[in-house]
Amino acid sequence: MNNLKNLRGTVDLFPDQLIKWQNVEKILLEQLFRASIKEIRTPILEMTELFIRGIGEGTDVVSKEMYTFLDRGERSCTLRPEGTASVARALIQNGISSNPLQKLWYMGPMFRYERPQAGRQRQFHQLGVEFIGHDSVRSDVEIIALAWDILGKLGIKELNLEINTLGDNNDRSNFQKSFLKWLETNKDSLDLDSQNRIYKNPLRILDSKNIQTKKVLENAPRLFNFLSEKSHNRYLDLKRQLEVLKIPYVENFNLVRGLDYYTHTAFEITSGALGSQATVCGGGRYDDLIKQMGGPNTPAIGFAIGLERLILLAGKELEIPRNTDIYIINQGLIAESLAMDLSRKLRNYDLLVELDLSGASFSKQFKKANKLKSKSIIVIGEDEAVNGEFIIRLFDQSGNENKEEAISFENDIKLENWINNNLLIN
RNA sequence: GCGGGCGUCGCCAAGUGGUUAAGGCAGCGGCUUGUGGCGCCGCUAUUCGGGGGUUCGAAUCCCCUCGCUCGCCCCA
């Protein structure tokens, strides 16, 4: 008995499923290309320290969800749980000042040790976009619009955009002082999880889903009231610009992202179709991160889209594979090499060509071609090998006689004409 | 990390203590020894996620374990 299995929370993807992945990725890449956003690739494995400093020690991601181990050189390594910290590190390390304004994207696997469920795996994939060095409200708007449009391009309906502002460092520490006092006096009315967060990560308490806690929080001080005039105006401007673009949003004053580095704008795009893992896209501004990590003072904003959740939401039309254009039926020693040679020649065209390698009877090979819904077939057997010409035939599912032609192995012009007239029309 | 549901062939499943574990799809072989669809015929689980136990007897009952799934938590 084979007891080798994939690790929990990881999956194997097979061709049938990957059609949808490939189609989705193709649309994503096209949108990013058109918006002139450039790709960056950073290592999947990084020093553990990077995430502790970048994401924040108090976060759940860092404190209990990382895949961390010692390598053979006794260095503590971690499989990346998200992409932003690595991008920031790479930019700082390679000299950010020579290119202070950048629009970047990345895509790839991320790892978090969590209990798997629908839309949540231990190895999952994210597309992330980061605008580095941009501090204008317009960059916030472009980031949000980009995320919104990408999801729209994939035909995903019924999405909700939630926005909030977290203010700058100053606003937040003013708020936290007052909030902490309030938490201490109201500690007993909070749920246990929230009580545990009071000193570790008080902001997250705002995002609690506990009904009782939610109710009590209604009387808590609001971050919004601690915003400086500048921060406040920034937020109003963001809303105004979103309205101009007719991007519908809902304000959620309790929206706090789970990673420590966010400032000002925070947003999430959710879908009811995903069950409890409703967030398909999350992002926000992180003006202090790069400086905190030892780089120059560089504002930035970004988002990440969860690809597994995106695949769940994307339409069925993206699951349809392209059918074979030409299926080459062949048998016999000479015929088989002629067939192989012809298949190579056919790769010069935008055609999906499959060479039958089974050596099975012609009947079997025909059945296979039929099963694959091949648009046409080429037959090469001993007769064809002797005569120096092959038969190419249009081939529809009904099994009726179809237009066919004998073409010499040397007559490339005739072959090309036949392809142009019969296969490349639409 | 905590709670609920589930686990029979590659996929979908019937079977809830009693001789050989239905059926469908897919796959393979044949009818057609070199020509498709459709159709017809045949083959494909010594075994019920894994391990232990109860019993004359277990896929069916009990325990443990693994996995999936839903919710909590967290997040994308």
Short mmCIF file of C-alpha atoms (C1' of nucleotides) in Angstrom, two decimals:
data_model
loop_
_atom_site.label_atom_id
_atom_site.label_comp_id
_atom_site.label_asym_id
_atom_site.label_seq_id
_atom_site.Cartn_x
_atom_site.Cartn_y
_atom_site.Cartn_z
CA MET A 1 0.00 0.00 0.00
CA ASN A 2 1.25 3.41 -0.88
CA ASN A 3 1.26 5.67 2.14
CA LEU A 4 2.98 8.62 0.56
CA LYS A 5 0.58 11.52 0.64
CA ASN A 6 0.67 15.22 0.13
CA LEU A 7 0.97 17.32 3.26
CA ARG A 8 -2.21 18.55 4.87
CA GLY A 9 -3.44 21.83 3.45
CA THR A 10 -1.62 21.35 0.15
CA VAL A 11 -3.18 20.20 -3.12
CA ASP A 12 -2.21 18.65 -6.43
CA LEU A 13 -3.67 20.39 -9.44
CA PHE A 14 -4.37 18.38 -12.60
CA PRO A 15 -4.84 19.53 -16.19
CA ASP A 16 -8.63 19.79 -15.96
CA GLN A 17 -8.39 22.21 -13.06
CA LEU A 18 -5.40 24.08 -14.41
CA ILE A 19 -7.31 25.25 -17.48
CA LYS A 20 -9.15 27.62 -15.21
CA TRP A 21 -6.00 28.68 -13.39
CA GLN A 22 -4.25 29.39 -16.68
CA ASN A 23 -7.17 31.38 -18.04
CA VAL A 24 -7.45 33.42 -14.87
CA GLU A 25 -3.71 34.05 -14.77
CA LYS A 26 -3.74 35.11 -18.39
CA ILE A 27 -6.37 37.76 -17.70
CA LEU A 28 -4.53 38.92 -14.60
CA LEU A 29 -1.22 39.29 -16.40
CA GLU A 30 -2.83 41.14 -19.24
CA GLN A 31 -4.46 43.65 -16.91
CA LEU A 32 -1.21 44.21 -15.04
CA PHE A 33 0.71 44.62 -18.26
CA ARG A 34 -1.76 47.16 -19.58
CA ALA A 35 -1.51 49.15 -16.36
CA SER A 36 2.27 49.15 -16.80
CA ILE A 37 2.90 47.34 -13.54
CA LYS A 38 6.15 45.36 -13.55
CA GLU A 39 6.82 41.96 -12.10
CA ILE A 40 9.15 41.28 -9.20
CA ARG A 41 10.19 37.83 -7.98
CA THR A 42 11.62 37.32 -4.55
CA PRO A 43 12.63 34.09 -2.79
CA ILE A 44 9.96 31.93 -1.21
CA LEU A 45 12.34 31.25 1.65
CA GLU A 46 13.55 34.14 3.77
CA MET A 47 15.19 34.82 7.11
CA THR A 48 12.61 34.48 9.87
CA GLU A 49 13.63 37.88 11.18
CA LEU A 50 12.23 39.56 8.06
CA PHE A 51 8.67 38.59 8.87
CA ILE A 52 8.96 39.19 12.59
CA ARG A 53 10.10 42.75 11.92
CA GLY A 54 7.99 43.34 8.84
CA ILE A 55 4.62 41.88 9.78
CA GLY A 56 4.81 42.31 13.53
CA GLU A 57 5.48 39.90 16.35
CA GLY A 58 2.02 40.31 17.87
CA THR A 59 0.16 39.20 14.78
CA ASP A 60 -1.36 35.75 14.55
CA VAL A 61 0.46 35.13 11.29
CA VAL A 62 3.86 35.54 12.90
CA SER A 63 3.13 34.20 16.35
CA LYS A 64 1.49 30.92 15.36
CA GLU A 65 1.17 30.35 11.64
CA MET A 66 4.66 30.40 10.16
CA TYR A 67 6.56 27.51 8.68
CA THR A 68 9.86 28.13 10.41
CA PHE A 69 12.85 25.81 10.66
CA LEU A 70 16.62 25.81 11.04
CA ASP A 71 18.63 25.11 7.92
CA ARG A 72 21.89 23.16 7.91
CA GLY A 73 23.77 26.32 8.76
CA GLU A 74 21.59 26.81 11.86
CA ARG A 75 19.90 29.86 10.32
CA SER A 76 16.26 30.35 11.15
CA CYS A 77 14.33 30.28 7.85
CA THR A 78 10.67 30.82 7.10
CA LEU A 79 8.50 30.02 4.10
CA ARG A 80 6.96 33.37 3.27
CA PRO A 81 3.45 33.86 4.73
CA GLU A 82 2.85 36.95 2.56
CA GLY A 83 4.66 38.97 -0.06
CA THR A 84 4.96 42.57 1.04
CA ALA A 85 7.80 42.15 3.51
CA SER A 86 9.95 40.39 0.91
CA VAL A 87 9.30 43.06 -1.70
CA ALA A 88 10.23 45.78 0.78
CA ARG A 89 13.39 43.89 1.73
CA ALA A 90 14.40 43.38 -1.90
CA LEU A 91 13.93 47.03 -2.72
CA ILE A 92 15.87 48.26 0.29
CA GLN A 93 18.66 45.79 -0.32
CA ASN A 94 19.03 46.75 -3.98
CA GLY A 95 18.87 50.49 -3.48
CA ILE A 96 15.47 52.04 -3.57
CA SER A 97 16.67 55.62 -4.03
CA SER A 98 17.74 55.12 -7.62
CA ASN A 99 14.17 54.29 -8.52
CA PRO A 100 11.91 55.82 -5.90
CA LEU A 101 8.59 55.39 -7.69
CA GLN A 102 7.70 51.86 -8.71
CA LYS A 103 4.60 49.86 -9.48
CA LEU A 104 5.24 46.18 -8.93
CA TRP A 105 3.38 42.89 -8.85
CA TYR A 106 4.25 39.39 -7.70
CA MET A 107 2.46 36.09 -7.81
CA GLY A 108 3.25 32.83 -6.12
CA PRO A 109 2.79 30.45 -3.21
CA MET A 110 2.52 31.59 0.40
CA PHE A 111 2.50 29.38 3.48
CA ARG A 112 0.55 29.62 6.70
CA TYR A 113 0.03 26.84 9.19
CA GLU A 114 -3.72 27.07 9.72
CA ARG A 115 -6.63 24.68 9.87
CA PRO A 116 -7.59 24.09 6.21
CA GLN A 117 -11.14 24.71 5.04
CA ALA A 118 -12.96 25.97 1.98
CA GLY A 119 -10.90 28.76 0.41
CA ARG A 120 -8.07 28.28 2.88
CA GLN A 121 -5.03 26.10 2.47
CA ARG A 122 -1.62 25.95 4.11
CA GLN A 123 0.06 26.50 0.79
CA PHE A 124 -1.98 29.07 -1.07
CA HIS A 125 -1.30 31.57 -3.79
CA GLN A 126 -1.47 35.31 -3.94
CA LEU A 127 -1.23 37.97 -6.55
CA GLY A 128 0.09 41.11 -4.92
CA VAL A 129 0.51 44.62 -6.25
CA GLU A 130 2.65 47.23 -4.52
CA PHE A 131 2.95 50.91 -5.40
CA ILE A 132 6.24 52.01 -3.88
CA GLY A 133 7.05 55.64 -3.15
CA HIS A 134 3.57 56.87 -3.99
CA ASP A 135 1.88 58.86 -1.29
CA SER A 136 -0.89 60.66 -3.13
CA VAL A 137 -4.53 59.82 -2.59
CA ARG A 138 -4.62 59.16 -6.30
CA SER A 139 -2.31 56.19 -5.82
CA ASP A 140 -4.75 54.78 -3.25
CA VAL A 141 -7.52 55.22 -5.73
CA GLU A 142 -5.61 53.61 -8.55
CA ILE A 143 -4.74 50.62 -6.39
CA ILE A 144 -8.35 50.13 -5.34
CA ALA A 145 -9.63 50.65 -8.88
CA LEU A 146 -7.10 48.18 -10.20
CA ALA A 147 -8.18 45.49 -7.76
CA TRP A 148 -11.82 46.24 -8.46
CA ASP A 149 -11.36 46.09 -12.23
CA ILE A 150 -9.31 42.91 -12.18
CA LEU A 151 -12.13 41.17 -10.34
CA GLY A 152 -14.62 42.68 -12.75
CA LYS A 153 -12.62 41.53 -15.76
CA LEU A 154 -12.94 37.99 -14.46
CA GLY A 155 -16.69 38.34 -14.52
CA ILE A 156 -17.06 38.19 -10.76
CA LYS A 157 -20.27 39.77 -9.57
CA GLU A 158 -21.65 40.75 -6.22
CA LEU A 159 -18.46 42.04 -4.70
CA ASN A 160 -18.35 44.42 -1.77
CA LEU A 161 -15.63 46.96 -1.24
CA GLU A 162 -15.09 48.01 2.34
CA ILE A 163 -12.82 50.88 3.25
CA ASN A 164 -11.50 52.46 6.39
CA THR A 165 -8.68 54.69 7.49
CA LEU A 166 -6.23 53.86 10.23
CA GLY A 167 -4.65 57.29 10.32
CA ASP A 168 -0.94 57.84 10.65
CA ASN A 169 1.32 56.74 13.46
CA ASN A 170 0.47 59.73 15.58
CA ASP A 171 -3.26 59.40 15.18
CA ARG A 172 -3.05 55.79 16.07
CA SER A 173 -0.99 56.13 19.18
CA ASN A 174 -3.29 58.89 20.45
CA PHE A 175 -6.23 56.62 19.85
CA GLN A 176 -4.54 53.61 21.39
CA LYS A 177 -3.91 55.40 24.65
CA SER A 178 -7.54 56.25 25.02
CA PHE A 179 -8.73 52.91 23.68
CA LEU A 180 -6.51 51.03 26.11
CA LYS A 181 -8.00 52.89 29.04
CA TRP A 182 -11.46 52.06 27.82
CA LEU A 183 -10.51 48.40 27.30
CA GLU A 184 -9.18 48.12 30.82
CA THR A 185 -12.38 49.42 32.35
CA ASN A 186 -14.58 47.30 30.08
CA LYS A 187 -12.42 44.21 30.05
CA ASP A 188 -14.98 41.98 31.70
CA SER A 189 -17.63 42.52 29.04
CA LEU A 190 -15.33 41.37 26.24
CA ASP A 191 -14.99 37.85 24.87
CA LEU A 192 -11.89 35.88 25.85
CA ASP A 193 -10.05 36.27 22.56
CA SER A 194 -10.45 40.01 22.74
CA GLN A 195 -9.30 40.11 26.37
CA ASN A 196 -6.14 38.33 25.36
CA ARG A 197 -5.46 40.91 22.69
CA ILE A 198 -5.66 43.97 24.92
CA TYR A 199 -1.91 44.29 25.32
CA LYS A 200 -0.79 42.21 22.36
CA ASN A 201 -2.80 43.69 19.50
CA PRO A 202 -5.60 45.96 20.71
CA LEU A 203 -6.56 47.24 17.27
CA ARG A 204 -7.65 43.78 16.21
CA ILE A 205 -10.32 43.80 18.90
CA LEU A 206 -12.21 46.26 16.70
CA ASP A 207 -12.57 43.53 14.11
CA SER A 208 -14.03 40.99 16.53
CA LYS A 209 -17.01 39.08 15.25
CA ASN A 210 -18.29 38.24 18.69
CA ILE A 211 -21.78 39.72 18.93
CA GLN A 212 -21.49 40.68 22.56
CA THR A 213 -18.12 42.33 22.00
CA LYS A 214 -19.41 44.13 18.94
CA LYS A 215 -22.21 45.59 20.98
CA VAL A 216 -19.94 46.75 23.78
CA LEU A 217 -17.58 48.29 21.23
CA GLU A 218 -20.28 50.62 20.06
CA ASN A 219 -19.49 52.79 23.05
CA ALA A 220 -15.73 52.60 22.68
CA PRO A 221 -13.67 55.55 21.50
CA ARG A 222 -13.38 55.66 17.74
CA LEU A 223 -10.17 55.84 15.82
CA PHE A 224 -11.94 58.08 13.39
CA ASN A 225 -12.28 60.79 16.04
CA PHE A 226 -8.55 60.81 16.67
CA LEU A 227 -7.57 61.55 13.10
CA SER A 228 -5.59 64.71 12.49
CA GLU A 229 -7.17 67.17 10.12
CA LYS A 230 -4.73 66.10 7.45
CA SER A 231 -5.56 62.41 7.84
CA HIS A 232 -9.22 63.19 7.90
CA ASN A 233 -9.07 65.22 4.72
CA ARG A 234 -7.07 62.52 3.06
CA TYR A 235 -9.84 60.06 3.78
CA LEU A 236 -12.55 62.42 2.53
CA ASP A 237 -10.59 62.91 -0.66
CA LEU A 238 -10.30 59.15 -1.15
CA LYS A 239 -14.06 58.75 -0.82
CA ARG A 240 -14.70 61.60 -3.20
CA GLN A 241 -12.43 60.16 -5.85
CA LEU A 242 -13.97 56.71 -5.55
CA GLU A 243 -17.35 58.30 -6.09
CA VAL A 244 -16.11 60.04 -9.22
CA LEU A 245 -15.04 56.64 -10.56
CA LYS A 246 -18.41 55.17 -9.56
CA ILE A 247 -16.77 52.47 -7.51
CA PRO A 248 -19.25 51.60 -4.79
CA TYR A 249 -17.85 51.27 -1.28
CA VAL A 250 -19.04 50.73 2.23
CA GLU A 251 -17.33 52.37 5.16
CA ASN A 252 -16.38 49.96 7.90
CA PHE A 253 -14.79 51.69 10.86
CA ASN A 254 -13.93 48.35 12.38
CA LEU A 255 -11.93 47.17 9.41
CA VAL A 256 -8.40 46.63 10.65
CA ARG A 257 -6.01 44.54 8.67
CA GLY A 258 -4.29 41.71 10.49
CA LEU A 259 -0.76 42.78 9.72
CA ASP A 260 0.84 45.54 11.76
CA TYR A 261 2.27 47.63 8.97
CA TYR A 262 -0.86 49.37 7.71
CA THR A 263 -1.51 53.13 7.92
CA HIS A 264 -4.25 55.38 6.53
CA THR A 265 -6.23 53.57 3.85
CA ALA A 266 -7.24 49.98 4.52
CA PHE A 267 -9.63 48.07 2.28
CA GLU A 268 -11.08 44.66 1.64
CA ILE A 269 -13.10 43.20 -1.18
CA THR A 270 -15.40 40.39 -0.12
CA SER A 271 -17.91 38.08 -1.71
CA GLY A 272 -20.80 36.30 -0.08
CA ALA A 273 -20.21 33.36 -2.40
CA LEU A 274 -17.10 32.31 -0.49
CA GLY A 275 -18.69 31.27 2.80
CA SER A 276 -16.80 32.23 5.90
CA GLN A 277 -13.55 32.99 4.04
CA ALA A 278 -15.19 35.93 2.35
CA THR A 279 -12.20 38.14 1.65
CA VAL A 280 -10.83 37.77 -1.85
CA CYS A 281 -8.69 40.88 -1.78
CA GLY A 282 -7.16 42.83 1.07
CA GLY A 283 -4.84 45.75 1.09
CA GLY A 284 -3.86 49.11 2.37
CA ARG A 285 -1.24 51.74 2.82
CA TYR A 286 1.98 51.05 4.69
CA ASP A 287 3.90 54.30 4.84
CA ASP A 288 6.17 53.33 7.71
CA LEU A 289 7.17 49.80 6.79
CA ILE A 290 10.13 50.47 4.56
CA LYS A 291 11.64 52.95 7.00
CA GLN A 292 11.05 50.57 9.90
CA MET A 293 12.88 47.88 8.00
CA GLY A 294 15.93 50.08 7.64
CA GLY A 295 15.23 51.72 4.30
CA PRO A 296 14.66 55.35 3.42
CA ASN A 297 11.37 56.94 4.38
CA THR A 298 9.18 55.60 1.57
CA PRO A 299 5.40 55.61 1.49
CA ALA A 300 3.67 52.70 -0.24
CA ILE A 301 0.33 51.01 -0.78
CA GLY A 302 -0.62 47.58 -2.03
CA PHE A 303 -3.08 44.73 -2.06
CA ALA A 304 -3.10 40.97 -2.32
CA ILE A 305 -5.64 38.76 -4.01
CA GLY A 306 -6.05 35.13 -2.91
CA LEU A 307 -5.91 33.08 -6.08
CA GLU A 308 -7.67 30.00 -4.71
CA ARG A 309 -10.62 32.18 -3.73
CA LEU A 310 -10.45 33.96 -7.05
CA ILE A 311 -10.68 30.60 -8.84
CA LEU A 312 -13.72 29.71 -6.73
CA LEU A 313 -15.42 32.92 -7.80
CA ALA A 314 -14.41 33.05 -11.44
CA GLY A 315 -16.95 31.96 -14.03
CA LYS A 316 -17.41 28.50 -15.49
CA GLU A 317 -16.60 29.77 -18.98
CA LEU A 318 -12.95 29.86 -17.92
CA GLU A 319 -12.97 26.10 -17.40
CA ILE A 320 -13.49 25.21 -21.04
CA PRO A 321 -10.40 23.71 -22.67
CA ARG A 322 -9.33 24.36 -26.22
CA ASN A 323 -9.96 21.37 -28.43
CA THR A 324 -7.38 19.62 -30.53
CA ASP A 325 -7.09 21.04 -34.03
CA ILE A 326 -5.33 18.10 -35.67
CA TYR A 327 -5.06 14.57 -34.35
CA ILE A 328 -2.45 12.52 -36.19
CA ILE A 329 -3.42 8.88 -36.61
CA ASN A 330 -0.44 6.78 -37.57
CA GLN A 331 0.81 3.23 -37.62
CA GLY A 332 3.76 1.38 -39.18
CA LEU A 333 7.48 1.92 -38.95
CA ILE A 334 7.92 4.36 -41.83
CA ALA A 335 4.54 5.97 -41.31
CA GLU A 336 5.35 6.71 -37.69
CA SER A 337 8.50 8.67 -38.52
CA LEU A 338 6.71 10.52 -41.26
CA ALA A 339 3.98 11.39 -38.77
CA MET A 340 6.50 12.59 -36.20
CA ASP A 341 8.16 14.77 -38.78
CA LEU A 342 4.86 16.22 -39.95
CA SER A 343 3.81 17.02 -36.37
CA ARG A 344 6.98 19.10 -35.98
CA LYS A 345 6.18 21.00 -39.15
CA LEU A 346 2.67 21.71 -37.90
CA ARG A 347 4.02 23.39 -34.76
CA ASN A 348 4.81 26.40 -36.94
CA TYR A 349 1.12 27.24 -36.97
CA ASP A 350 -1.18 28.35 -34.19
CA LEU A 351 -2.65 24.90 -33.97
CA LEU A 352 -3.13 22.37 -31.22
CA VAL A 353 -1.67 19.21 -32.72
CA GLU A 354 -1.57 15.83 -31.06
CA LEU A 355 0.44 12.92 -32.36
CA ASP A 356 -0.94 9.51 -31.40
CA LEU A 357 1.87 7.47 -29.88
CA SER A 358 -0.16 4.43 -28.90
CA GLY A 359 0.60 2.21 -31.87
CA ALA A 360 -2.96 0.91 -31.42
CA SER A 361 -5.29 -0.06 -34.25
CA PHE A 362 -6.63 2.62 -36.55
CA SER A 363 -10.07 2.10 -35.13
CA LYS A 364 -8.79 2.90 -31.65
CA GLN A 365 -6.95 5.97 -32.84
CA PHE A 366 -10.04 7.25 -34.62
CA LYS A 367 -12.07 6.75 -31.49
CA LYS A 368 -9.53 8.72 -29.51
CA ALA A 369 -9.65 11.57 -32.03
CA ASN A 370 -13.39 11.58 -31.75
CA LYS A 371 -13.30 11.61 -27.98
CA LEU A 372 -10.99 14.61 -28.03
CA LYS A 373 -13.40 16.42 -30.37
CA SER A 374 -10.53 17.07 -32.71
CA LYS A 375 -11.42 19.50 -35.48
CA SER A 376 -9.49 17.47 -38.02
CA ILE A 377 -7.42 14.32 -38.40
CA ILE A 378 -4.46 13.29 -40.45
CA VAL A 379 -4.10 9.63 -41.33
CA ILE A 380 -0.70 8.13 -42.08
CA GLY A 381 -0.46 4.40 -42.61
CA GLU A 382 1.54 2.06 -44.81
CA ASP A 383 -0.34 3.08 -47.96
CA GLU A 384 0.35 6.74 -47.28
CA ALA A 385 4.00 6.02 -46.57
CA VAL A 386 4.30 4.24 -49.90
CA ASN A 387 2.38 6.88 -51.87
CA GLY A 388 4.19 9.79 -50.21
CA GLU A 389 0.98 11.56 -49.29
CA PHE A 390 -1.27 11.76 -46.28
CA ILE A 391 -4.98 12.31 -45.83
CA ILE A 392 -6.21 15.30 -43.88
CA ARG A 393 -9.89 15.35 -43.06
CA LEU A 394 -12.27 17.67 -41.26
CA PHE A 395 -13.76 15.73 -38.47
CA ASP A 396 -16.97 16.43 -36.64
CA GLN A 397 -18.62 14.47 -33.92
CA SER A 398 -21.45 13.03 -35.92
CA GLY A 399 -19.27 10.49 -37.70
CA ASN A 400 -20.51 11.58 -41.11
CA GLU A 401 -18.30 11.82 -44.14
CA ASN A 402 -16.33 15.03 -44.16
CA LYS A 403 -14.27 17.11 -46.49
CA GLU A 404 -10.88 15.56 -46.97
CA GLU A 405 -7.80 15.91 -49.08
CA ALA A 406 -4.66 13.98 -49.91
CA ILE A 407 -1.53 16.08 -49.61
CA SER A 408 2.01 15.12 -50.52
CA PHE A 409 4.55 15.16 -47.69
CA GLU A 410 6.59 17.62 -49.72
CA ASN A 411 3.78 19.98 -50.66
CA ASP A 412 3.98 22.51 -47.83
CA ILE A 413 2.08 25.13 -49.80
CA LYS A 414 -0.92 22.92 -50.26
CA LEU A 415 -0.83 22.00 -46.58
CA GLU A 416 -0.67 25.63 -45.55
CA ASN A 417 -3.57 26.51 -47.81
CA TRP A 418 -5.65 23.72 -46.42
CA ILE A 419 -4.92 24.83 -42.87
CA ASN A 420 -5.71 28.45 -43.66
CA ASN A 421 -8.95 27.58 -45.40
CA ASN A 422 -10.23 25.03 -42.94
CA LEU A 423 -8.67 25.42 -39.52
CA LEU A 424 -7.55 29.00 -39.05
CA ILE A 425 -10.82 30.60 -40.09
CA ASN A 426 -11.90 31.91 -36.68
"C1'" G B 1 -5.79 25.49 18.67
"C1'" C B 2 -11.47 24.42 19.68
"C1'" G B 3 -16.53 22.41 18.16
"C1'" G B 4 -20.22 19.77 14.35
"C1'" G B 5 -20.68 16.41 9.83
"C1'" C B 6 -18.34 12.82 6.69
"C1'" G B 7 -14.65 8.85 4.55
"C1'" U B 8 -17.23 2.03 0.03
"C1'" C B 9 -12.85 1.07 -7.31
"C1'" G B 10 -9.93 7.12 -10.87
"C1'" C B 11 -15.15 9.85 -10.21
"C1'" C B 12 -20.51 9.44 -8.56
"C1'" A B 13 -22.71 6.08 -5.49
"C1'" A B 14 -26.19 1.31 -3.21
"C1'" G B 15 -25.38 -1.51 1.00
"C1'" U B 16 -26.48 -0.18 8.60
"C1'" G B 17 -24.13 -7.50 11.79
"C1'" G B 18 -24.84 -13.27 8.03
"C1'" U B 19 -22.86 -17.16 2.04
"C1'" U B 20 -19.31 -14.54 -3.97
"C1'" A B 21 -19.61 -5.86 -1.79
"C1'" A B 22 -25.32 -3.42 -6.48
"C1'" G B 23 -25.35 0.20 -10.34
"C1'" G B 24 -23.67 4.49 -13.39
"C1'" C B 25 -19.49 7.32 -15.56
"C1'" A B 26 -14.48 6.87 -16.98
"C1'" G B 27 -10.78 3.02 -18.46
"C1'" C B 28 -9.41 -1.61 -21.06
"C1'" G B 29 -10.64 -5.63 -24.76
"C1'" G B 30 -14.06 -7.22 -28.66
"C1'" C B 31 -18.15 -6.92 -32.50
"C1'" U B 32 -15.07 -3.71 -36.99
"C1'" U B 33 -7.50 -8.55 -37.99
"C1'" G B 34 -6.66 -0.26 -41.63
"C1'" U B 35 -11.12 4.00 -40.61
"C1'" G B 36 -14.92 7.74 -36.15
"C1'" G B 37 -20.55 8.82 -33.66
"C1'" C B 38 -24.43 5.58 -31.76
"C1'" G B 39 -25.24 0.57 -30.22
"C1'" C B 40 -24.15 -4.25 -28.26
"C1'" C B 41 -20.91 -7.95 -25.53
"C1'" G B 42 -17.04 -8.85 -21.99
"C1'" C B 43 -13.24 -7.24 -18.15
"C1'" U B 44 -11.96 -3.91 -14.04
"C1'" A B 45 -12.68 -3.32 -5.20
"C1'" U B 46 -10.17 -10.97 -1.88
"C1'" U B 47 -12.20 -5.45 0.12
"C1'" C B 48 -15.00 -0.79 2.37
"C1'" G B 49 -9.22 5.90 4.65
"C1'" G B 50 -5.50 3.33 8.24
"C1'" G B 51 -4.70 0.53 12.94
"C1'" G B 52 -6.69 -2.14 17.03
"C1'" G B 53 -11.00 -4.38 19.57
"C1'" U B 54 -16.14 -6.81 20.27
"C1'" U B 55 -18.44 -11.18 17.71
"C1'" C B 56 -19.23 -17.88 15.43
"C1'" G B 57 -19.44 -13.81 11.75
"C1'" A B 58 -18.12 -6.57 10.64
"C1'" A B 59 -18.11 -2.00 5.19
"C1'" U B 60 -21.92 -2.12 8.95
"C1'" C B 61 -20.90 -1.90 16.55
"C1'" C B 62 -16.69 0.29 19.93
"C1'" C B 63 -11.78 2.78 20.55
"C1'" C B 64 -7.58 5.25 18.46
"C1'" U B 65 -5.53 7.61 14.23
"C1'" C B 66 -5.31 10.05 9.42
"C1'" G B 67 -7.83 12.90 5.87
"C1'" C B 68 -11.85 15.87 3.93
"C1'" U B 69 -15.69 19.30 5.04
"C1'" C B 70 -18.55 23.19 7.77
"C1'" G B 71 -18.32 26.72 11.80
"C1'" C B 72 -15.05 29.47 15.55
"C1'" C B 73 -10.38 31.85 15.25
"C1'" C B 74 -7.37 34.08 11.55
"C1'" C B 75 -6.71 35.87 6.72
"C1'" A B 76 -6.11 36.15 0.93
#
